[in-house]
Structure formats: C-alpha cells, structure tokens
Short mmCIF file of C-alpha atoms and ligand atoms in Angstrom, two decimals:
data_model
loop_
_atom_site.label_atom_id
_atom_site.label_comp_id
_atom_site.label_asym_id
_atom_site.label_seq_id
_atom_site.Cartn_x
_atom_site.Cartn_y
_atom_site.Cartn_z
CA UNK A 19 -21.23 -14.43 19.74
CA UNK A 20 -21.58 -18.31 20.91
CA UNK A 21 -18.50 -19.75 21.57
CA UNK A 22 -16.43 -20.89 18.58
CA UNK A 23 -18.86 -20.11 16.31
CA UNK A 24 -19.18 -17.36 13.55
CA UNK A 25 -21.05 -16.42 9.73
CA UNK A 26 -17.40 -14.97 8.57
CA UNK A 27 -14.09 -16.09 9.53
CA UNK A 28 -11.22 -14.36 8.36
CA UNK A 29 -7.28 -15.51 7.91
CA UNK A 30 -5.19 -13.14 8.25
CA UNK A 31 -4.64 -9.64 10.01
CA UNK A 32 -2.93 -7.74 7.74
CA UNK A 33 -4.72 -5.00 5.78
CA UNK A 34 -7.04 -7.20 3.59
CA UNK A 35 -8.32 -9.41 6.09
CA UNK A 36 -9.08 -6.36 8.34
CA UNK A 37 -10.92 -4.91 4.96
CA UNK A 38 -12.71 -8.23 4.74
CA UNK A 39 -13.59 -8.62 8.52
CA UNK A 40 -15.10 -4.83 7.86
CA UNK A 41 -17.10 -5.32 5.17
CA UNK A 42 -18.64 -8.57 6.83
CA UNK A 43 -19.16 -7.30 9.77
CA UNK A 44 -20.92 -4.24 8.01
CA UNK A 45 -23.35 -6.52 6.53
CA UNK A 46 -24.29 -7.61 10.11
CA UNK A 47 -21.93 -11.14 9.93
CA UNK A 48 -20.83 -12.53 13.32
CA UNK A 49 -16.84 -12.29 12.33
CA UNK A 50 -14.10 -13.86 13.64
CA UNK A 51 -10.35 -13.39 12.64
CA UNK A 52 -7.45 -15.29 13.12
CA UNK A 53 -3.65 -13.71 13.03
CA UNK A 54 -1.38 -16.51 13.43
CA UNK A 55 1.26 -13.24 15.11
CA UNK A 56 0.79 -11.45 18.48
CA UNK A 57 0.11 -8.85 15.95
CA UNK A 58 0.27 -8.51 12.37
CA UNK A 59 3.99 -7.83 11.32
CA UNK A 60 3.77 -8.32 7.53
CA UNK A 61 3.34 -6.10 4.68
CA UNK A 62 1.04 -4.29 6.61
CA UNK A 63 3.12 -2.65 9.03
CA UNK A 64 6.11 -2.29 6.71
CA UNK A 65 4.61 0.56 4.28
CA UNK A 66 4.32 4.25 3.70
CA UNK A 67 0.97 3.91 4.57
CA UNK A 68 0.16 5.85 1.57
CA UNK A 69 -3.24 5.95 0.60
CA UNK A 70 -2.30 6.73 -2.91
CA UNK A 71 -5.27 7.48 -5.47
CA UNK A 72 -3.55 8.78 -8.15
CA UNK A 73 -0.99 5.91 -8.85
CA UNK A 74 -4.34 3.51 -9.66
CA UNK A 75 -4.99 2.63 -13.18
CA UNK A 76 -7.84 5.13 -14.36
CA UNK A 77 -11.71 3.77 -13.79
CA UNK A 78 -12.80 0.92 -11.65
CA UNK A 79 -9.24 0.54 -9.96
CA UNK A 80 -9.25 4.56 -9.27
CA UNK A 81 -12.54 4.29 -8.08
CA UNK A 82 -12.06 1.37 -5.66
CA UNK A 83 -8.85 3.60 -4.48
CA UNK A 84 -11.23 6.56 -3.69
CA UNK A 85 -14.04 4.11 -1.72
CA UNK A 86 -11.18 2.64 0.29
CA UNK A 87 -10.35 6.34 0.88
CA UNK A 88 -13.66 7.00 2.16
CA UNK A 89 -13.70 4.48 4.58
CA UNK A 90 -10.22 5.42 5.93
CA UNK A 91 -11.71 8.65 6.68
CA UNK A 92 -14.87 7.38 8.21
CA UNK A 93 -12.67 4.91 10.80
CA UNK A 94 -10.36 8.01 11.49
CA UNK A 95 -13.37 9.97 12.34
CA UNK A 96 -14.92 7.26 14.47
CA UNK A 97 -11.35 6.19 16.16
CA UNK A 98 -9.40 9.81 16.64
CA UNK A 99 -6.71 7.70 14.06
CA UNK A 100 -4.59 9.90 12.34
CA UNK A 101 -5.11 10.06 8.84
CA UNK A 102 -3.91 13.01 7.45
CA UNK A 103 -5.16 14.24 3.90
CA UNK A 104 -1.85 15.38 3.03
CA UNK A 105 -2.34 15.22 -1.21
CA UNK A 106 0.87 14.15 -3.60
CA UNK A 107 3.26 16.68 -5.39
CA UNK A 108 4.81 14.74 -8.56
CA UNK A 109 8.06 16.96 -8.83
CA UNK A 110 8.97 17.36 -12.89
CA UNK A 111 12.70 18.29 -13.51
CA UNK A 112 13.02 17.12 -16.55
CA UNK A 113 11.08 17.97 -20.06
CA UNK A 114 10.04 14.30 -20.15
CA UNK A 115 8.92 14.48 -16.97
CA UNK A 116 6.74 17.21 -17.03
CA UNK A 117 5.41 15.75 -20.67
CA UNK A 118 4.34 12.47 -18.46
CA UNK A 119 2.33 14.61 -16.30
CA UNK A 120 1.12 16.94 -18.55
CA UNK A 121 -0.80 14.48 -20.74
CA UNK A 122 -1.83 12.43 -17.34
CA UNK A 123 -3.69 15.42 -15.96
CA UNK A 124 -4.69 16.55 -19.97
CA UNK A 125 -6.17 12.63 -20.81
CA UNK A 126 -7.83 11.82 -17.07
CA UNK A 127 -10.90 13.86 -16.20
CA UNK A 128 -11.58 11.73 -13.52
CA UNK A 129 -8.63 12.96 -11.91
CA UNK A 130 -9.23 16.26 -12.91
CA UNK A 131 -12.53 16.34 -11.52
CA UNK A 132 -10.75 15.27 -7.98
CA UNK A 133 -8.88 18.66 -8.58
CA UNK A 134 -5.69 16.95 -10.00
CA UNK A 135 -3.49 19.86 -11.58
CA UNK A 136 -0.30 21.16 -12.77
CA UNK A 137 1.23 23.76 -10.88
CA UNK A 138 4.24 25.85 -11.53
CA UNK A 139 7.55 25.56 -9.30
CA UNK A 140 6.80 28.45 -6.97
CA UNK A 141 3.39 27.08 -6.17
CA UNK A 142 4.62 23.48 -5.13
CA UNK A 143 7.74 24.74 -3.10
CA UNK A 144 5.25 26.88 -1.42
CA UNK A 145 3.43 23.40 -0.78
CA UNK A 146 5.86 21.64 0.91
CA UNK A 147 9.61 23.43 1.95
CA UNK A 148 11.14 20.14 0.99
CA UNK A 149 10.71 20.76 -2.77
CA UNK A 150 14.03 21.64 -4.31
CA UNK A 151 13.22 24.50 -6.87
CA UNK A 152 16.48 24.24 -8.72
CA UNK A 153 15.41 23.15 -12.08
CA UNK A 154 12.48 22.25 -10.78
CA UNK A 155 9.68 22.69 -13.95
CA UNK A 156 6.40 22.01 -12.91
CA UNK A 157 4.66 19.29 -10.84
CA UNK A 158 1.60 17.62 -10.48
CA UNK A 159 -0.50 18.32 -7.44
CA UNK A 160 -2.97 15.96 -6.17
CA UNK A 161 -5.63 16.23 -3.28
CA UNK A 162 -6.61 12.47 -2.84
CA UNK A 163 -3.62 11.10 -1.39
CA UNK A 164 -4.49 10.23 2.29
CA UNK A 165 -1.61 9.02 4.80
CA UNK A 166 -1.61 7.04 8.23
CA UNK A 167 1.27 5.24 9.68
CA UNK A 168 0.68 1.97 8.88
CA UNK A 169 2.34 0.69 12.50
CA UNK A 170 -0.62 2.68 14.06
CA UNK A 171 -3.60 2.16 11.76
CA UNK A 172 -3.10 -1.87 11.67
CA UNK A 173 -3.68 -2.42 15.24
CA UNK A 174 -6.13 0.68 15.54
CA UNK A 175 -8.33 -1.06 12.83
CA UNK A 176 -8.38 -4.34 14.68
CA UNK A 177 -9.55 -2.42 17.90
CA UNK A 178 -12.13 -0.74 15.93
CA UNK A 179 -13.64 -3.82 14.29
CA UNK A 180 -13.47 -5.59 17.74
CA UNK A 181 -15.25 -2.67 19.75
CA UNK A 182 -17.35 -0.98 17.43
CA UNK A 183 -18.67 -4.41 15.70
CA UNK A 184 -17.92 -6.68 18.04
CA UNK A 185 -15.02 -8.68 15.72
CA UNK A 186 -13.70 -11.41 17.41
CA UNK A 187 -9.78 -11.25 17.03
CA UNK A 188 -7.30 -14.25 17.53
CA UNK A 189 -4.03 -12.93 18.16
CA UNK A 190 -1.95 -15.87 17.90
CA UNK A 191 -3.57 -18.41 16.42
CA UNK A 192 -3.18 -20.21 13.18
CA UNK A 193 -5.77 -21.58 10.78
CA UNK A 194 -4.61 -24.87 9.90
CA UNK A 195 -7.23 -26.09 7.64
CA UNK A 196 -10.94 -25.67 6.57
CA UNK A 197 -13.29 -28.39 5.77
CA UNK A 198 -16.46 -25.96 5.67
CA UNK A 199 -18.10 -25.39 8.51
CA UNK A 200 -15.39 -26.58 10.43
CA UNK A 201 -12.17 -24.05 10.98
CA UNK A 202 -9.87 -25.78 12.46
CA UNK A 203 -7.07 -23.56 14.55
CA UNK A 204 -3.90 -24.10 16.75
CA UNK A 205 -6.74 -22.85 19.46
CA UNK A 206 -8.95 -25.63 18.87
CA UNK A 207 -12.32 -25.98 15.89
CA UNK A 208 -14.46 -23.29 14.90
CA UNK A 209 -17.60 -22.78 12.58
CA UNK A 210 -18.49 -21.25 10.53
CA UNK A 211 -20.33 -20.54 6.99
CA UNK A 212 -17.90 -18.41 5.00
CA UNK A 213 -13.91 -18.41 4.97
CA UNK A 214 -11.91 -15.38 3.64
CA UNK A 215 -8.34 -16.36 3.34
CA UNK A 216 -6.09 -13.47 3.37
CA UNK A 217 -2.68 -14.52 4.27
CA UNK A 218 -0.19 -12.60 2.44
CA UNK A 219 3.21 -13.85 1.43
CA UNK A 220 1.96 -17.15 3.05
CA UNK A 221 1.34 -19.39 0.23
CA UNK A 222 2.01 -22.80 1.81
CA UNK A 223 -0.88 -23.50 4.15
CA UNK A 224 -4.06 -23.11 3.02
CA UNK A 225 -4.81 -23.85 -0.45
CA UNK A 226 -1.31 -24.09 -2.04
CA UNK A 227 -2.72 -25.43 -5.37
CA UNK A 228 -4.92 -21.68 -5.62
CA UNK A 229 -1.32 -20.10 -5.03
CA UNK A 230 0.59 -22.72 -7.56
CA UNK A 231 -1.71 -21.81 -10.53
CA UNK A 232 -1.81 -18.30 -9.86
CA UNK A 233 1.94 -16.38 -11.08
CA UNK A 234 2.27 -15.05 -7.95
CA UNK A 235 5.50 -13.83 -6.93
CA UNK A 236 7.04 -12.07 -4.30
CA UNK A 237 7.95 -8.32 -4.24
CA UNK A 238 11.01 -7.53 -1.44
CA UNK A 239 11.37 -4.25 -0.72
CA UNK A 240 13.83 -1.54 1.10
CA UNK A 241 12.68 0.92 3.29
CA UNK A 242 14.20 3.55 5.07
CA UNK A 243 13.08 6.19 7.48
CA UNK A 244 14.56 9.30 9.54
CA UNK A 245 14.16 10.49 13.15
CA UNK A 246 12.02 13.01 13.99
CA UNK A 247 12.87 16.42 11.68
CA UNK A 248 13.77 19.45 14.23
CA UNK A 249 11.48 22.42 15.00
CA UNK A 250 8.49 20.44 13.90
CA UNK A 251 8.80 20.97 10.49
CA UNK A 252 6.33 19.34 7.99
CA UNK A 253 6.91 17.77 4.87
CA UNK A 254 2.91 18.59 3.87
CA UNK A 255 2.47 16.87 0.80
CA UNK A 256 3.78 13.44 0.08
CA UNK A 257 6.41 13.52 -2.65
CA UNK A 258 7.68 11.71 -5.62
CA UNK A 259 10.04 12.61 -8.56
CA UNK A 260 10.22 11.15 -12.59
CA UNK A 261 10.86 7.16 -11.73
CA UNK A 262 7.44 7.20 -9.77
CA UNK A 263 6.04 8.10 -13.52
CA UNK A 264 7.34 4.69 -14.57
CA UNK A 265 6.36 2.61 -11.49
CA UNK A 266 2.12 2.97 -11.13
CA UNK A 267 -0.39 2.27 -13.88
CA UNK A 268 -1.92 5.22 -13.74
CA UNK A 269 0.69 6.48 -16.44
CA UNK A 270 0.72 3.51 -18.70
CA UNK A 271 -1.18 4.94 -20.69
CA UNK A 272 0.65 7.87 -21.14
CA UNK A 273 2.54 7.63 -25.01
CA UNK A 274 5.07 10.38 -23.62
CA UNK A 275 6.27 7.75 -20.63
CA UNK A 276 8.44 6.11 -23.62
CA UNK A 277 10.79 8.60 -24.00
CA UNK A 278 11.12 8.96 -20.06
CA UNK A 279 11.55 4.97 -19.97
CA UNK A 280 14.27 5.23 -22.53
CA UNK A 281 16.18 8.24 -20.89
CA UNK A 282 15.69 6.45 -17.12
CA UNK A 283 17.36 3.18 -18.62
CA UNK A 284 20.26 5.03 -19.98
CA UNK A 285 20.79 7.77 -16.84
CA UNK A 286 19.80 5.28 -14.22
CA UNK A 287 20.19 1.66 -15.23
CA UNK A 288 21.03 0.88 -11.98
CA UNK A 289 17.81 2.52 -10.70
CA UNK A 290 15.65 0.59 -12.83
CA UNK A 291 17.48 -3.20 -12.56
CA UNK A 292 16.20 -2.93 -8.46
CA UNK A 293 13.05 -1.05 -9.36
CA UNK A 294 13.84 1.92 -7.61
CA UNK A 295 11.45 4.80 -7.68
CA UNK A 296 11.15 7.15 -4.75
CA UNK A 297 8.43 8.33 -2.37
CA UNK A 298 8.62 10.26 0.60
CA UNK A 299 6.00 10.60 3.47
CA UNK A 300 5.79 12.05 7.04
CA UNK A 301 4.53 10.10 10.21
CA UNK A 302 2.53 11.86 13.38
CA UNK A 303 5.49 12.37 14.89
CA UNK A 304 7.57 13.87 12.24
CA UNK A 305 9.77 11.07 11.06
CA UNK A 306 10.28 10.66 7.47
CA UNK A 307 9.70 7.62 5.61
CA UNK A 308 11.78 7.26 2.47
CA UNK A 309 11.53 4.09 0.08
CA UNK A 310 11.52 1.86 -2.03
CA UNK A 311 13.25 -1.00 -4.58
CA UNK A 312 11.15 -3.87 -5.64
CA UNK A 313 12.60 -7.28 -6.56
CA UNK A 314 10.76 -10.02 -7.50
CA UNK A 315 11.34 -13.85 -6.99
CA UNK A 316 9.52 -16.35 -5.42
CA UNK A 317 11.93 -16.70 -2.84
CA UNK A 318 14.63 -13.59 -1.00
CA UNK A 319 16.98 -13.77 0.95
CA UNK A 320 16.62 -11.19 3.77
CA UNK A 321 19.60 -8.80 3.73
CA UNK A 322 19.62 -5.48 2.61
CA UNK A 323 22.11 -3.59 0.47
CA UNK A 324 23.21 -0.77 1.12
CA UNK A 325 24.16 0.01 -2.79
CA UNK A 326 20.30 0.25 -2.98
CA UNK A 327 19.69 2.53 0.29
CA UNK A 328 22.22 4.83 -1.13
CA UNK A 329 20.72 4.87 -4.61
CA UNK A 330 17.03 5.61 -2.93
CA UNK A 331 18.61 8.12 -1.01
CA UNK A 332 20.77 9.48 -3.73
CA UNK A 333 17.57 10.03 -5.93
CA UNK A 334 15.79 11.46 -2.80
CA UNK A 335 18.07 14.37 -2.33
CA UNK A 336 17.31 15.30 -6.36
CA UNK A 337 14.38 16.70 -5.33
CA UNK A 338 14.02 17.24 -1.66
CA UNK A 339 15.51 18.92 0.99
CA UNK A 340 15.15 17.55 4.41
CA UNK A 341 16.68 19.25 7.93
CA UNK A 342 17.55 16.20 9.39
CA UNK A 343 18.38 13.54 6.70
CA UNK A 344 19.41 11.22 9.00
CA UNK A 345 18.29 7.64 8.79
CA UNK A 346 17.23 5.53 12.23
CA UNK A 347 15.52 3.28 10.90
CA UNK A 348 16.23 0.36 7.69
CA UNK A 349 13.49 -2.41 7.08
CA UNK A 350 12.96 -5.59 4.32
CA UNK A 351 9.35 -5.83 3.03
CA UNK A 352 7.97 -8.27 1.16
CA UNK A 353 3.87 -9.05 -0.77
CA UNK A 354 2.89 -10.82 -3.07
CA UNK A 355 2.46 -9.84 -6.94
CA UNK A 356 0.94 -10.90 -9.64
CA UNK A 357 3.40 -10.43 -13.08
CA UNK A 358 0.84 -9.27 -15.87
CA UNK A 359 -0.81 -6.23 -14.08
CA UNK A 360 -4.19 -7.60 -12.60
CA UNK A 361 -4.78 -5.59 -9.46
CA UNK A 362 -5.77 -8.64 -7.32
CA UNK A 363 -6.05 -12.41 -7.32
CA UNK A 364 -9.91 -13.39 -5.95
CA UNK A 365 -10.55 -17.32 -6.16
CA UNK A 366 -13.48 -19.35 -4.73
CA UNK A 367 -11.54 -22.78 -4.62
CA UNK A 368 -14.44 -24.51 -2.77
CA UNK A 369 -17.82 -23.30 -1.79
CA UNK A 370 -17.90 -21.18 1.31
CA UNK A 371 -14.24 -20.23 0.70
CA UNK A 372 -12.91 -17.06 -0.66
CA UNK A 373 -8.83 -16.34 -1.16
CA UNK A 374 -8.04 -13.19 -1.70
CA UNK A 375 -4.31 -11.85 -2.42
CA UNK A 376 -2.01 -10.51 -5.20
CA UNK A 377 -3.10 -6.69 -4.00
CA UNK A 378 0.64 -6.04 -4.62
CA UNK A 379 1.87 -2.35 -3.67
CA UNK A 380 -1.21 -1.22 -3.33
CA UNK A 381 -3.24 -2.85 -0.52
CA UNK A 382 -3.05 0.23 1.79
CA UNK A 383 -5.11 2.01 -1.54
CA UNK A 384 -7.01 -0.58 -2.76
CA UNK A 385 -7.97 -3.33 0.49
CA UNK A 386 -11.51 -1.87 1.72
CA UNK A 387 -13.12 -0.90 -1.88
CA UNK A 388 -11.90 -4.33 -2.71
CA UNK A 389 -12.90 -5.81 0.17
CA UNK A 390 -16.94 -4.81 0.03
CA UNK A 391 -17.04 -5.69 -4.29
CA UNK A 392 -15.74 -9.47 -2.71
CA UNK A 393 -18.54 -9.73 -0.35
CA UNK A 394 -20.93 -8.50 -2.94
CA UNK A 395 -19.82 -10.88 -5.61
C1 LIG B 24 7.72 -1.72 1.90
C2 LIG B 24 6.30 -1.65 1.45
C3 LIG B 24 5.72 -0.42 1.12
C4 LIG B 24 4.39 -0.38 0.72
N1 LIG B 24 3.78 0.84 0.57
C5 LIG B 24 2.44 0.89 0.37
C6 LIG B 24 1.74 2.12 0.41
O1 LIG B 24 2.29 3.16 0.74
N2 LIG B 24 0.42 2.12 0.06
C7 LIG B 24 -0.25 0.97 -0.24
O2 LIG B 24 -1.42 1.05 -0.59
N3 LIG B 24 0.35 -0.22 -0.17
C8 LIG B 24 1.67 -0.30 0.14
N4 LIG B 24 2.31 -1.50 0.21
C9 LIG B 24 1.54 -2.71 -0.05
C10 LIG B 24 0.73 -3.18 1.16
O3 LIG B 24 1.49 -3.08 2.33
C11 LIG B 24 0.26 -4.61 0.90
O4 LIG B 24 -0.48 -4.65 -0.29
C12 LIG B 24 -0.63 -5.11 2.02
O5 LIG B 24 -0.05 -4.87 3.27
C13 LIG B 24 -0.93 -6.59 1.88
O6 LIG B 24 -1.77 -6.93 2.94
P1 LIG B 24 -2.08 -8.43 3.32
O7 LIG B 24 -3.12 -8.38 4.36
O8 LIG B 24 -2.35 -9.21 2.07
O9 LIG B 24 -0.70 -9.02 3.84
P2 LIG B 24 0.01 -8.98 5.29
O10 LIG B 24 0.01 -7.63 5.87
O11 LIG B 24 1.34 -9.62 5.10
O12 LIG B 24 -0.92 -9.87 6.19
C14 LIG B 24 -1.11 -11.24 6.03
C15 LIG B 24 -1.29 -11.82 7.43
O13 LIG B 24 -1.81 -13.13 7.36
C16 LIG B 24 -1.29 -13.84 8.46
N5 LIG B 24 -1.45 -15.28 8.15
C17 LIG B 24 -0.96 -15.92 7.07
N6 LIG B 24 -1.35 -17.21 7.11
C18 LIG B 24 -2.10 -17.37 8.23
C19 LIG B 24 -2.79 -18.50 8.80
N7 LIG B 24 -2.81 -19.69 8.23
N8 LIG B 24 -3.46 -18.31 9.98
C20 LIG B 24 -3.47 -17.08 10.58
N9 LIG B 24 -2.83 -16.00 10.07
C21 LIG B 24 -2.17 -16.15 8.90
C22 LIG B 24 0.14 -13.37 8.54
O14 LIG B 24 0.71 -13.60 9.81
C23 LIG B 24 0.00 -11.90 8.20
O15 LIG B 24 -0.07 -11.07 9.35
C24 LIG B 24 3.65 -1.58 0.59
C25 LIG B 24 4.23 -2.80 0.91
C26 LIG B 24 5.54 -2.84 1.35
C27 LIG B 24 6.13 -4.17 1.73
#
C-alpha cells in the first residue's frame, strides 16, 4: 500500500469496523483502520461472544445472523481461532414457558429447517450437566449458536485482516475529521475514497448531527464471569431460561409471550425494571460467563450494583448447576441502541462516507452479514 493512502478507511476496531474492513478488503480495497485504543476495549471485548442465531427476528435479520456465522467459521478455520459450535438449550420450567417455545419452533420453519427442536428434560440434561431437571419441562435446542471469546477473537480478527489481506491497522490513532479524500488522524492525513465510520458508543466526534437525529441511546450492561470450573467440566450448550423469551425478537411474534410477560412482571418486577434476562456461556479455558441487565440512557454512570449481580445470579442458579459458582471476574458494558427495534442505523451523511452503528446486543451475530449488504448497497 503507498504510504498514507487507501480505497477504504475504517473508524473503529470494534466488531463492525473489523466486519467492514473484511468485506472491503474482500472486494480487493486497499483498507486501512484506525482504533483510537492500543486495542479495542469497547463493546467488543465486553460480551458473551455469543454468536446467537436464534434470538434474530425471523427472515432477513436471521439470515444475516447465519452469513455472519459462516464467516466466523471460515476465519476460525483459516486462523486456528476457537469458535466452538456449541448450539443453545432454552430451558422451559414453566407452562408459559414451554408455550413460548413451542409455538416459536411450531410458526418458524426457517429455524426448523436449521434443526431447531423441542426436546424433553432428559434429552437436554443429557446435553449439558448444568441443566437442572427439577421441574424442568421441556427446552428448545438449537444447533446455530456459535461461541468465541470475544477478548480473543477481537484482536485475532485484526491479525487476520492485517496478514491474510494485508489491512493496515492503526492502533492508537484517532480520526479526527474527514473532508473526503482527506482523513485526517492524530498520526498525521490520509486518503482515501470511502470512509466507514464505526465508532460505537462514540457519538461526539465524527458526525454528531447523524447521531443527534438518530434515537440512539445507550445500553449499560453487567457482566459477570467465574474461574475456571474443576476437572474440566463443560457446560456444552450455551444456556438461557424464560426471561431470554422476552428479551430477543425472535419471539415477538409469539401471541403466547403475553401471558409469560404478564406472569414475569408480577414474579420478577425487579427482573424486568433492569432488564435482566440470563445467558450463560463457556470460554476455552473453562470459565463461565454469566450476564446480563440492560439500562438505557444516554448517559451512565459507571458503578455496578450488586442488587443486580445477585438477581442475575439468583435467576442463574434456577436453572443451572455449576461446580464452581464462584465469580472472579465483574465488568460494565455499554452500545449503542436504537429504541423502536431497527436492527442497525446505516447513514450516508456525505458522499464517500458511510456510518454505521445502532447494532445493539447483537453485533457479535449480526456485524459481518451486515457488513458485506453495506458495501453492496
Ligand atoms: C455486556 C455485553 C454483552 C454482549 N453480548 C453479545 C453477544 O453475546 N453476542 C452479540 O452478538 N453481541 C453482544 N453484545 C453486543 C456487541 O458487543 C456489540 O453490538 C458490538 O460489540 C458493537 O461493536 P462496535 O464495533 O459498534 O463497538 P465497539 O466494540 O465499542 O467499537 C467501537 C470502537 O471505535 C473506536 N473509535 C470510536 N471513535 C473513534 C475515532 N474517532 N477514531 C478511532 N477509533 C474510534 C473505539 O475506541 C472502539 O474501540 C454485547 C454487548 C455487551 C456490552
């Protein structure tokens, strides 16, 4: 690449900008991309690192979820990354739970098709030992959900776009402004021909009046995770119990999730004031990673309650068992979200110049498909 010079530059090193320094460089671009961090320490880092299908609203959102899934598996092929094609067990153990998921799996062929299914008790404790089987009813299991550790797979996608496609990366460096072709950084001008702005919960810099007009808020989050579980037990399967039902879109459409809202409000008020709903997930190493609340505002504070651990936690233990509950590990997130449901916020507020943000609680899922339909557009 000539000096300071590039078809695609890309703000931002979190997941999307990655996605979008991918896709471009797939297309045979010259990229270039700036992370204003010795390395990317934002939302990116700070999830599951779920890969999670089945939460997606049904059609084009599903389907993105299940290209971005593809590629996943095609850098962890390339890269040695771990990516481990662990599915998702939706634990039912209430009657209202199990309705949710029964008319999910009865009204979504598409899922289906994927070899989404209900399964008795007996057959999901047998999938993961964590499942507790007292008054357990049914669950759904799912075969799409993919998982890397996020604190792994960020930097081991920027080494991949840098060696295998020759991405230029700038640790360090902040984009200050664009005035097309000019790029101009804390490490001196660059040019190039098209800008993809992906910079997270950073609003302020670059094109404030896209982010003023656009209902963006941010999401904080609290995340928890264990040591290492003894003997090298597995969790296998991600898990998730009833509040998950009332989180993703995937069940929206489901008329039984009414009844389940109304019961949730009344058992667990507390549950649903901090968004609480509960996931669980297992790292390379064996640690546990246990979330989440969601609050939204366009401005947190940054402490964590502990009310709200113990409430994930307390919710947890309904329906696993774990050898070694105990937590090492407490962490804030925080993305951005957009209020009415729209999976993704993609402007063009000058020619050239792409920003692309708002992929909320999903950008682990969604980023890559996303990523190549922006590049197409
Ligand atoms: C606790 C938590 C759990 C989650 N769990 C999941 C999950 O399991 N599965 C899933 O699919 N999604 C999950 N998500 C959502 C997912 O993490 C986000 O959607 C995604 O990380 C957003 O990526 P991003 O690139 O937009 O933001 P970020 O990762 O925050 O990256 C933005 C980057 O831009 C940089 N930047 C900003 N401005 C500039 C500038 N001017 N110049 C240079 N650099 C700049 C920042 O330094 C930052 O590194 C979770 C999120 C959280 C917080």
């Amino acid at each position: 690449m000539t000096l300071k010079q590039a078809d695609t530059a890309v703000v931002g090193g979190g997941i999307v900008g990655l996605a979008h320094a991918l896709a471009a460089a797939r297309r045979g671009d010259r990229v270039v991309l700036f992370e204003r961090d010795d390395f990317a320490a934002g939302a990116s880092i700070r999830n599951f690192g779920m890969i999670w299908a089945i939460g997606q609203r049904r059609g084009a959102t599903y389907q993105r979820a299940l290209r971005s899934r593809e590629i996943w598996g095609e850098i962890a092929a390339k890269t040695g990354l771990w990516a481990e094609p662990a599915g998702s067990l939706h634990l039912a153990h209430r009657p209202d739970e199990l309705a949710v998921l029964e008319e999910f799996v009865a009204g979504t062929p598409e899922a289906r098709d994927r070899g989404t299914r209900m399964t008795g008790a007996r057959e999901a404790a047998r999938r993961s030992h964590a499942v507790r089987e007292e008054g357990l009813l049914g669950a759904m299991w799912s075969p799409t959900e993919l998982n890397v550790d996020p604190r792994r797979a960020i930097p081991a996608v920027a080494a991949h776009l840098a060696e295998e496609y020759g991405v230029r990366i700038e640790f360090g460096t902040s984009v200050r402004g664009v005035e097309l072709p000019r790029v101009s950084t804390t490490a001196g001008e660059w040019r190039a021909e098209r800008v993809v702005v992906c910079s997270g919960n950073d609003f302020a810099t670059l094109y404030p009046e896209v982010f003023a007009d656009s209902g963006l808020v941010r999401c904080k989050l609290q995340m928890l995770r264990t040591g290492v579980q003894p003997g090298g037990w597995q969790l296998g399967p991600m898990l998730c119990g009833g509040l998950t039902l009332l989180h993703y879109a995937a069940f929206e459409e489901c008329a039984s999730r009414a009844a389940l809202e109304r019961r949730m409000r009344a058992e667990l008020p507390f549950h649903r004031d901090h968004g609480i709903h509960v996931l669980l997930s297992q790292t390379a190493d064996g640690r546990l990673t246990i979330g989440d609340s969601h609050a939204y505002a366009s401005t947190h504070d940054p402490f964590e309650s502990e009310e709200i651990n113990a409430a994930i936690l307390g919710y947890l233990h309904g329906f696993a068992r774990l050898p070694d509950p105990s937590v090492t590990e407490r962490w804030t997130g925080y993305y951005p979200s957009l209020p009415d449901g729209r999976t993704e916020l993609v402007v063009e507020p000058e020619p050239g110049v792409t920003v692309v943000n708002g992929v909320g609680g999903a950008g682990m899922t969604l980023s890559f498909g996303l990523a190549e339909e922006v590049l197409d557009r």
